[in-house]
Every structure is written in C-alpha cells, then in structure tokens.
Coordinates of C-alpha atoms and ligand atoms in Angstrom, one line a residue:
M1 CA 7.7 16.6 -13.9
H2 CA 5.8 19.5 -15.0
P3 CA 5.9 20.2 -18.8
G4 CA 8.8 22.4 -19.5
Q5 CA 10.6 21.7 -16.4
T6 CA 14.0 20.4 -16.9
L7 CA 15.5 17.7 -14.7
A8 CA 17.7 19.3 -12.0
L9 CA 20.4 16.8 -12.8
E10 CA 23.5 16.9 -15.0
T11 CA 22.5 13.7 -16.9
S12 CA 25.7 13.8 -19.0
S13 CA 27.7 12.9 -15.8
I14 CA 25.6 9.9 -14.8
V15 CA 26.8 7.1 -17.1
A16 CA 30.5 6.3 -17.2
K17 CA 30.4 3.3 -19.4
H18 CA 28.3 0.8 -21.3
C19 CA 29.0 -2.6 -22.6
H20 CA 26.6 -5.1 -24.5
N21 CA 27.0 -8.6 -23.5
P22 CA 27.5 -10.6 -26.8
L23 CA 26.9 -13.9 -24.8
A24 CA 23.3 -12.9 -23.9
L25 CA 20.6 -15.3 -25.5
T26 CA 18.1 -13.4 -27.6
G27 CA 14.8 -15.0 -29.0
Q28 CA 15.0 -18.0 -26.7
L29 CA 12.6 -19.3 -24.3
Y30 CA 13.8 -19.8 -20.6
P31 CA 16.9 -21.9 -20.8
P32 CA 17.2 -25.2 -18.7
A33 CA 20.7 -24.0 -17.7
I34 CA 19.1 -21.2 -15.7
E35 CA 16.2 -23.3 -14.4
K36 CA 18.9 -25.6 -12.8
T37 CA 20.6 -22.6 -11.5
L38 CA 17.6 -21.3 -9.7
P39 CA 14.9 -24.0 -10.0
R40 CA 11.2 -23.2 -9.9
R41 CA 10.5 -25.5 -7.0
T42 CA 13.2 -23.9 -4.9
C43 CA 11.5 -20.5 -5.6
E44 CA 8.0 -21.8 -4.9
N45 CA 9.1 -23.0 -1.4
A46 CA 10.5 -19.8 -0.6
R47 CA 7.2 -18.1 -1.7
Q48 CA 5.1 -20.3 0.6
A49 CA 7.4 -19.9 3.5
I50 CA 7.9 -16.3 3.2
T51 CA 4.1 -15.3 2.4
S52 CA 3.2 -17.1 5.7
W53 CA 5.5 -15.1 7.9
A54 CA 3.6 -12.8 10.2
N55 CA 3.2 -9.3 8.8
Y56 CA 3.8 -10.2 5.2
A57 CA 2.3 -7.8 2.7
P58 CA 3.3 -7.1 -1.0
T59 CA 5.3 -3.9 -1.2
P60 CA 3.7 -1.3 -3.4
L61 CA 4.3 -0.8 -7.3
Y62 CA 3.8 2.8 -8.7
S63 CA 3.2 3.8 -12.0
L64 CA 5.4 6.9 -12.3
K65 CA 3.6 8.7 -15.2
A66 CA 5.3 12.1 -14.9
L67 CA 8.6 10.5 -14.9
A68 CA 7.8 8.4 -18.0
S69 CA 6.5 11.4 -19.8
H70 CA 9.9 13.3 -18.8
C71 CA 11.9 10.2 -20.2
N72 CA 9.8 9.9 -23.2
V73 CA 8.9 6.3 -22.8
A74 CA 5.5 4.8 -22.5
S75 CA 5.6 3.9 -18.9
V76 CA 7.7 3.6 -15.8
H77 CA 6.8 1.2 -13.0
Y78 CA 8.7 1.4 -9.7
K79 CA 8.6 -1.4 -7.0
D80 CA 9.3 0.1 -3.9
E81 CA 11.0 -2.2 -1.3
G82 CA 11.2 0.5 1.5
P83 CA 8.3 -1.0 3.5
R84 CA 9.4 -4.6 3.3
F85 CA 8.9 -6.3 6.7
G86 CA 9.9 -3.0 8.6
L87 CA 13.6 -3.7 7.7
G88 CA 13.6 -1.2 4.6
S89 CA 14.8 -3.3 1.8
F90 CA 14.3 -6.2 -0.4
K91 CA 17.1 -8.1 1.4
A92 CA 14.6 -8.9 4.2
L93 CA 13.3 -11.7 1.8
G94 CA 16.6 -13.4 1.2
G95 CA 18.8 -13.7 4.4
A96 CA 16.2 -14.3 6.8
Y97 CA 14.6 -17.1 4.7
A98 CA 18.0 -18.6 4.0
V99 CA 18.6 -18.7 7.9
Q100 CA 15.3 -20.6 7.9
T101 CA 16.5 -23.3 5.3
V102 CA 19.8 -23.7 7.2
L103 CA 18.0 -24.4 10.3
Q104 CA 15.7 -26.9 8.6
K105 CA 18.8 -28.6 7.2
V106 CA 20.9 -28.7 10.5
L107 CA 17.9 -29.7 12.7
G108 CA 17.2 -32.5 10.4
E109 CA 20.8 -33.7 10.6
K110 CA 20.7 -33.3 14.4
I111 CA 17.4 -35.2 15.0
P112 CA 18.1 -38.4 13.0
G113 CA 14.8 -40.1 11.8
T114 CA 12.8 -36.8 12.0
T115 CA 11.7 -34.9 8.7
V116 CA 11.9 -31.4 10.0
T117 CA 9.9 -28.8 7.8
L118 CA 10.4 -25.2 7.2
K119 CA 7.0 -24.8 9.2
D120 CA 8.7 -26.5 12.4
V121 CA 11.5 -23.8 12.0
A122 CA 8.8 -21.0 11.8
D123 CA 6.9 -22.5 14.7
S124 CA 10.0 -22.9 16.9
R125 CA 9.5 -26.7 17.5
Y126 CA 13.0 -27.2 18.6
P127 CA 14.1 -24.0 20.6
E128 CA 17.0 -25.6 22.5
I129 CA 18.8 -27.1 19.5
C130 CA 18.3 -23.7 17.6
S131 CA 19.7 -21.7 20.2
E132 CA 23.1 -23.7 19.8
I133 CA 23.4 -22.9 16.2
T134 CA 25.1 -19.8 15.0
V135 CA 24.7 -18.2 11.5
V136 CA 27.2 -15.7 10.2
T137 CA 27.6 -13.3 7.5
A138 CA 29.5 -10.2 6.0
T139 CA 27.4 -7.4 4.9
D140 CA 27.3 -3.7 3.8
G141 CA 24.1 -3.4 5.8
N142 CA 20.9 -4.7 4.5
H143 CA 21.7 -8.5 4.1
G144 CA 23.2 -8.7 7.5
R145 CA 20.2 -7.0 8.9
S146 CA 18.0 -9.6 7.3
V147 CA 20.2 -12.5 8.6
A148 CA 20.0 -11.1 12.1
W149 CA 16.3 -10.7 11.9
G150 CA 15.9 -14.2 10.7
A151 CA 18.3 -15.5 13.4
Q152 CA 16.0 -13.7 16.1
R153 CA 12.8 -14.8 14.6
F154 CA 13.9 -18.4 14.4
G155 CA 15.8 -18.6 17.7
C156 CA 19.7 -19.0 16.8
Q157 CA 22.8 -17.2 17.4
C158 CA 24.2 -14.6 14.9
V159 CA 27.4 -12.9 14.2
I160 CA 27.8 -10.2 11.5
Y161 CA 30.9 -8.9 9.9
L162 CA 30.9 -5.2 8.8
H163 CA 33.7 -3.7 6.9
A164 CA 35.3 -0.3 8.0
E165 CA 32.9 1.9 5.9
V166 CA 29.6 0.6 7.0
S167 CA 27.7 3.3 8.9
E168 CA 27.2 3.5 12.7
G169 CA 23.3 3.5 11.9
R170 CA 23.3 0.3 10.0
Q171 CA 25.5 -1.3 12.9
R172 CA 22.9 -0.3 15.4
A173 CA 20.1 -1.5 13.4
I174 CA 21.7 -5.0 13.2
E175 CA 22.6 -5.1 17.0
A176 CA 19.2 -4.1 17.9
L177 CA 18.1 -7.4 16.4
G178 CA 20.4 -9.2 19.0
A179 CA 23.3 -10.2 16.6
K180 CA 26.8 -9.7 17.6
V181 CA 28.8 -7.3 15.2
V182 CA 32.5 -7.7 14.3
R183 CA 34.2 -4.8 12.6
I184 CA 36.9 -5.5 10.2
T185 CA 39.4 -3.3 8.3
G186 CA 39.2 -3.3 4.6
H187 CA 36.4 -3.7 2.1
Y188 CA 33.5 -5.8 1.9
D189 CA 35.1 -8.6 0.1
N190 CA 37.7 -8.8 3.0
S191 CA 34.7 -9.1 5.4
V192 CA 33.3 -11.9 3.2
H193 CA 36.7 -13.7 3.5
Q194 CA 36.9 -13.1 7.2
A195 CA 33.5 -14.3 8.0
E196 CA 34.1 -17.6 5.9
R197 CA 37.4 -18.2 7.9
D198 CA 35.8 -17.7 11.2
A199 CA 32.9 -19.7 10.4
K200 CA 35.2 -22.5 9.7
D201 CA 37.2 -22.2 13.0
N202 CA 33.8 -22.1 15.1
D203 CA 31.6 -24.5 13.2
W204 CA 29.3 -21.7 12.4
F205 CA 27.0 -21.6 9.2
V206 CA 27.8 -19.0 6.5
V207 CA 24.5 -17.5 5.3
S208 CA 25.9 -15.2 2.5
D209 CA 24.1 -13.5 -0.4
T210 CA 27.2 -13.9 -2.6
S211 CA 28.5 -17.3 -3.9
W212 CA 31.7 -18.9 -4.8
P213 CA 32.9 -22.1 -6.3
G214 CA 31.8 -24.8 -3.7
Y215 CA 29.5 -22.3 -1.9
T216 CA 26.4 -22.0 -3.9
E217 CA 23.4 -23.7 -2.0
I218 CA 22.6 -21.1 0.7
P219 CA 23.1 -18.1 -1.7
R220 CA 20.5 -20.0 -4.0
Q221 CA 18.1 -19.9 -1.2
V222 CA 18.6 -16.2 -0.6
M223 CA 17.9 -15.6 -4.3
A224 CA 14.8 -17.8 -4.2
G225 CA 13.7 -15.4 -1.3
Y226 CA 14.0 -12.5 -3.8
T227 CA 11.7 -14.0 -6.1
V228 CA 8.9 -13.0 -3.8
M229 CA 9.5 -9.4 -4.9
T230 CA 9.8 -10.2 -8.6
G231 CA 6.8 -12.4 -8.4
E232 CA 4.7 -9.6 -6.7
A233 CA 6.0 -7.0 -9.3
M234 CA 4.8 -9.1 -12.3
D235 CA 1.4 -9.8 -10.5
Q236 CA 1.0 -6.1 -10.0
L237 CA 1.9 -4.8 -13.4
P238 CA -1.5 -4.0 -15.4
D239 CA -3.0 -6.7 -17.3
N240 CA -1.3 -7.3 -20.6
L241 CA 1.6 -5.0 -19.8
T242 CA 5.0 -6.9 -20.2
P243 CA 7.9 -4.6 -19.5
T244 CA 10.3 -4.2 -22.4
H245 CA 13.2 -3.1 -20.2
V246 CA 14.4 -3.5 -16.7
F247 CA 17.2 -1.6 -15.2
I248 CA 18.6 -3.4 -12.3
Q249 CA 21.2 -2.2 -9.9
G250 CA 24.1 -4.6 -9.4
G251 CA 26.2 -5.4 -6.3
C252 CA 27.5 -9.0 -6.4
G253 CA 24.8 -9.8 -8.9
G254 CA 22.4 -11.9 -6.8
L255 CA 19.5 -9.5 -7.2
A256 CA 20.0 -8.9 -10.9
G257 CA 20.6 -12.7 -11.6
T258 CA 17.2 -13.3 -9.8
V259 CA 15.3 -10.5 -11.6
C260 CA 16.7 -11.8 -15.0
A261 CA 15.6 -15.5 -14.1
D262 CA 12.4 -15.0 -12.8
L263 CA 11.1 -12.5 -15.5
W264 CA 12.5 -15.0 -18.2
R265 CA 10.7 -17.8 -16.6
R266 CA 7.3 -15.9 -16.7
Y267 CA 7.6 -14.0 -19.8
G268 CA 9.7 -16.6 -22.0
L269 CA 10.2 -15.1 -25.7
A270 CA 8.8 -11.7 -24.6
R271 CA 11.1 -11.2 -21.5
P272 CA 12.4 -7.6 -21.2
R273 CA 15.9 -6.5 -22.0
L274 CA 17.9 -6.5 -18.7
V275 CA 20.3 -3.7 -18.2
V276 CA 22.5 -4.0 -15.2
V277 CA 23.6 -0.7 -13.6
E278 CA 26.6 -0.5 -11.2
P279 CA 28.8 2.1 -9.4
E280 CA 31.7 3.0 -11.6
S281 CA 33.9 2.2 -8.5
A282 CA 32.7 -1.3 -8.0
A283 CA 31.8 -2.7 -11.6
C284 CA 32.7 -6.3 -11.2
L285 CA 29.6 -7.5 -13.3
Y286 CA 30.5 -5.0 -16.1
L287 CA 34.1 -6.1 -16.1
S288 CA 33.0 -9.6 -16.1
A289 CA 30.8 -9.1 -19.0
L290 CA 33.6 -7.4 -20.9
A291 CA 35.8 -10.4 -20.2
G292 CA 33.1 -13.2 -20.8
E293 CA 34.1 -14.6 -17.4
P294 CA 34.1 -13.5 -13.7
R295 CA 36.4 -10.6 -12.9
V296 CA 37.3 -8.8 -9.8
A297 CA 36.9 -5.0 -9.5
S298 CA 39.7 -3.6 -7.1
I299 CA 37.8 -1.2 -5.0
T300 CA 39.9 2.0 -4.1
A301 CA 37.0 4.0 -2.8
E302 CA 33.7 2.8 -1.5
S303 CA 30.7 4.0 -3.5
L304 CA 27.9 6.1 -1.9
M305 CA 25.8 3.3 -3.0
A306 CA 26.8 1.0 -0.2
G307 CA 24.9 -1.9 -0.9
L308 CA 26.4 -1.9 -4.6
S309 CA 30.0 -1.6 -3.6
C310 CA 30.8 -5.1 -4.4
G311 CA 34.3 -6.2 -6.1
E312 CA 33.5 -9.7 -6.5
V313 CA 30.7 -11.4 -8.5
S314 CA 28.3 -13.9 -7.2
L315 CA 29.0 -17.2 -9.1
V316 CA 25.2 -18.1 -9.1
G317 CA 24.3 -14.6 -10.3
W318 CA 26.8 -14.4 -12.9
Q319 CA 25.9 -17.8 -14.4
I320 CA 22.5 -16.4 -14.9
L321 CA 23.5 -12.8 -16.0
A322 CA 26.1 -14.2 -18.5
L323 CA 23.3 -15.8 -20.5
G324 CA 20.7 -13.3 -19.7
A325 CA 21.6 -9.7 -19.3
Q326 CA 22.1 -7.9 -22.6
D327 CA 23.5 -4.6 -21.2
F328 CA 25.9 -3.4 -18.3
V329 CA 26.3 0.2 -17.5
T330 CA 28.3 1.9 -14.7
I331 CA 27.3 5.1 -13.1
T332 CA 29.1 7.7 -11.1
D333 CA 28.0 8.8 -7.5
E334 CA 27.1 12.3 -8.7
S335 CA 23.5 11.5 -9.5
V336 CA 22.7 9.6 -6.2
A337 CA 21.7 12.4 -3.9
P338 CA 19.9 14.6 -6.4
L339 CA 17.9 11.5 -7.6
M340 CA 17.1 10.6 -4.0
R341 CA 15.9 14.1 -3.4
L342 CA 13.8 14.4 -6.7
L343 CA 11.9 11.1 -5.6
A344 CA 11.6 12.5 -1.9
E345 CA 10.3 15.9 -3.1
N346 CA 7.9 14.5 -5.5
N347 CA 9.4 16.9 -8.0
W348 CA 8.1 15.1 -11.1
G349 CA 4.6 15.3 -9.9
D350 CA 4.6 11.5 -9.2
Q351 CA 4.2 9.5 -6.0
A352 CA 6.8 10.9 -3.4
I353 CA 9.2 8.1 -2.6
V354 CA 11.5 7.4 0.1
A355 CA 14.7 5.8 -1.8
G356 CA 18.1 4.8 -0.2
E357 CA 21.3 5.3 -1.9
S358 CA 21.3 1.9 -3.4
A359 CA 17.8 2.0 -4.7
I360 CA 18.1 4.8 -7.5
A361 CA 20.9 3.2 -9.6
G362 CA 18.4 1.7 -12.0
L363 CA 16.5 5.0 -12.3
A364 CA 19.9 6.8 -12.7
G365 CA 20.5 4.6 -15.7
L366 CA 17.4 5.0 -17.4
I367 CA 17.3 8.7 -17.1
A368 CA 21.0 9.0 -18.4
A369 CA 20.2 6.7 -21.2
R370 CA 17.2 8.7 -22.2
A371 CA 19.4 11.8 -22.1
D372 CA 21.8 10.2 -24.6
P373 CA 20.2 9.3 -28.0
Q374 CA 23.2 6.9 -28.9
L375 CA 22.9 5.1 -25.5
S376 CA 19.1 4.8 -26.1
D377 CA 19.6 3.5 -29.3
K378 CA 22.1 0.8 -28.1
L379 CA 19.5 -0.3 -25.4
G380 CA 16.6 -0.4 -27.7
L381 CA 14.9 2.4 -25.8
S382 CA 12.0 4.3 -27.5
Q383 CA 8.7 6.1 -26.7
N384 CA 7.1 2.8 -26.9
S385 CA 9.2 1.3 -24.0
H386 CA 7.7 -0.1 -20.6
V387 CA 10.4 0.2 -18.0
L388 CA 10.4 -1.7 -14.7
L389 CA 12.5 -0.5 -11.8
F390 CA 13.3 -2.0 -8.4
G391 CA 13.6 0.6 -5.8
T392 CA 15.4 -1.9 -3.5
E393 CA 15.6 0.1 -0.3
G394 CA 14.1 3.1 1.7
A395 CA 15.8 5.1 4.2
T396 CA 17.9 2.1 5.7
D397 CA 20.0 4.5 7.5
L398 CA 17.7 7.5 8.4
E399 CA 20.8 9.8 9.3
V400 CA 22.7 9.1 6.0
Y401 CA 19.4 9.5 4.1
R402 CA 18.4 12.8 5.8
Q403 CA 22.1 14.1 4.9
L404 CA 21.8 13.2 1.5
V405 CA 18.4 14.5 0.7
K406 CA 18.7 17.8 2.4
Q407 CA 21.9 19.0 0.6
Ligands
LIG501 C1 19.6 -1.7 -1.5 C2 20.2 -2.8 -2.2 N1 20.2 -2.8 -3.5 C3 20.8 -3.7 -4.4 C4 21.7 -4.6 -3.8 C5 22.5 -5.5 -4.7 O1 22.1 -6.7 -4.6 P1 23.3 -7.8 -5.0 O2 24.6 -7.6 -4.2 O3 22.6 -9.3 -4.8 O4 23.6 -7.7 -6.4 C6 21.9 -4.5 -2.5 C7 23.1 -5.2 -1.9 O5 23.3 -5.3 -0.8 C8 21.2 -3.7 -1.6 O6 21.4 -3.6 -0.4

C-alpha cells in the first residue's frame, strides 16, 4: 500500500465477534497430550511420502512488506497454497495422502503375511486389489478434489458427496479426476453424515478431513499431510524470525489444529499466538471456545468462504485448539471480495496474489484487528508483531474467482 493511501475496505464491518480462550495453555512447552493427538512420527511419515510424490515443490512464502507497513506490524508473511500440486489448495496434501495410508492398511489386511509400505502404494504394486477398493468423502470442494486425485493416482475407486451449494466448477474439477459425484440436499454436515451412512452400507472407506468420536485415525493422517505446509513455512521464514502471531482460518478446525500443533512443536515456549478466524455464519470453533467443549453452529446460509462453512468441529482439531488457540474471531462475508481484489491487483505494492474465497480469512482478521485498537490490545498485536498467514487456496473455482474479483 502506498504511503497515505487508505485501504479501500470498510474495516469496521469485518470482525463480528472475539472470544479469548481461557483454557489455552500459556508459557508451556509442547504438551504430551498434543503429541499424542498428532504424533511427530505420523507427521514425519507423511512428509517423507508427500515430498517423494512426482512434481512435489514447496509453495512460496511471501513477505508482504507494504501490507505490514499498512497494518503497522513488523512483518507479514503469507504462505501461498495456490500452486500446490496443481490442485489449487493446501488440501491437496491431506486427502490424497490419507488415501495412500488407507490403501496401505487395506492391502496389508487383504494380503496376509506381507508388509505393504506407502511406497508400494505409490508404485502401484497391487493394481487389481486397489481397483476394487472405494474411498468416499463429503466435501465443499477442496478436500474432495484431493481425495479424488489420490484415488486416481493410487488406482482405487472414489465417490464424492457434495452439498447443494458447492459450485458446478468445483464439481467438474472433481469429476475430471475420475470420481463419481453424488449431490445431496442440505448443508456440508448433512453430506458428511450421508457419506458415512453410504460407506457403511457399501463397505467403502471414509476418508474425511473432519473427525468425530470413534473416527479419528484417518483425519489424523489428513492433518499429518498438512504439516508439509507448516514445515515448509517455518523453514522458509528468515533465520531467527519466529512469528508472534498466526491468524488462521477455521472450517472444522483440522487445519487450525495442525498449524497450532506443528508450530508449538517447533517453537516451544516461543510459539506464536494463534488466532482462529471463522465466518460468522459457521462459527463452530468460536462457539466451542465460548462453551469450553464442542458445539454445533447451525448454518442458515452458506458463507461465501465455502471451505470454512462447517457447522461441526473436528474432534481431533478441537482437542488441539482447546489447549492451544488463544483467540477466536468471527468475520462477516463483506470483506472477502474486496480483499481478494486487493491481493490480485497488487494494490498494496506487494506481490500480487491469487487468493480464493477461503484463503483470505486470516488476513481479514489481521486487518480488522489492526483497525481496532481495543481488539489489537486484546490480541497482543503491536508494531513489533511478526504475523504469519496461510493463503490456503488460489482460484479453486476460476469462474467464482473472476466474478468476485471483477466486482
Ligand atoms: C481453502 C481452505 N482453507 C481453509 C479450510 C479450513 O480447513 P478445516 O476445515 O480443516 O478447518 C478449508 C476447508 O475445506 C479450505 O478449503
């Protein structure tokens, strides 16, 4: 942003609510309870597998200097997940990797006496057996695309459940990867339940990015896949720069939980303050933080931030966030298109960035907090703060992106 230029954004309308999490542990090293929830070994296995996939390349981390100056903070770094494996979002890391782990496990059960490795799955050593296995998930777009891509890559069948509001473009992208798509009426959470029921009836394997009591192992693998992104970001930050704050968007909380755990593991006592940012219309994590236990947000209208429009928290994500996320804020949809445009048009004088609807929530939270001295104080933000943001998607639906950016 050029000196003297004001942000073409009504910042007072961005943040709807804020809640501090009194249960968050402060001044503590990485807790064993979180290590148990997302073990180092599980994450290391994911890193080894994913970084050996064809075309693996770290996504860029940009230092947005003009934005930092606008926000009067010391630095803002933005991890741009748009180029991730040509799928457009960080979700490419989780679902596809979880498919690989499911196939490893199922093949091991079907071929007694053989130790099947993740590499065997990647190398398609057992194509006939794989082709008879079906993976299934519900999605608002990105996770399903990742699962479909994994199924195509590792040679199994795939069925993807979409709720009524998922865009046609996102459906086409999933079908182009060879998956069968089932449209249901209702919201995202209805599609999760439908996928689970149909999987039971058909002996399919649910590969969900959200978790619930009795179903945690596969979502844990999904989250382990996301740590490739967090690990890259921490490696890419300038030497000796430990972020003081992370503003991270929340859907079901799998992403935010991963970011919380992985940064805590690396930075220990110096871990950044984690601010979870959700749409006002689907603030299940915010409501859970207020209650001190999982709560459902009843969604009456889908947020423009499609990937964040979840009414039910992920159990595994919540278990981490309950101990680790200090703050939860909710934002309205109003800032979404203007912020996407600002990033696209390079209005601040920084790197121009293609950011999808769900990518900018963290940035929106930061901008709104810096425009509100009281909220800045509550979040401990100052001119000395170093902020890390995750731009979790690029233009995952080009038509929707163009419409929003051109307005
Ligand atoms: C682009 C994008 N960002 C963030 C999220 C939120 O992730 P989670 O549901 O794990 O909280 C999603 C979820 O689909 C997403 O697609």
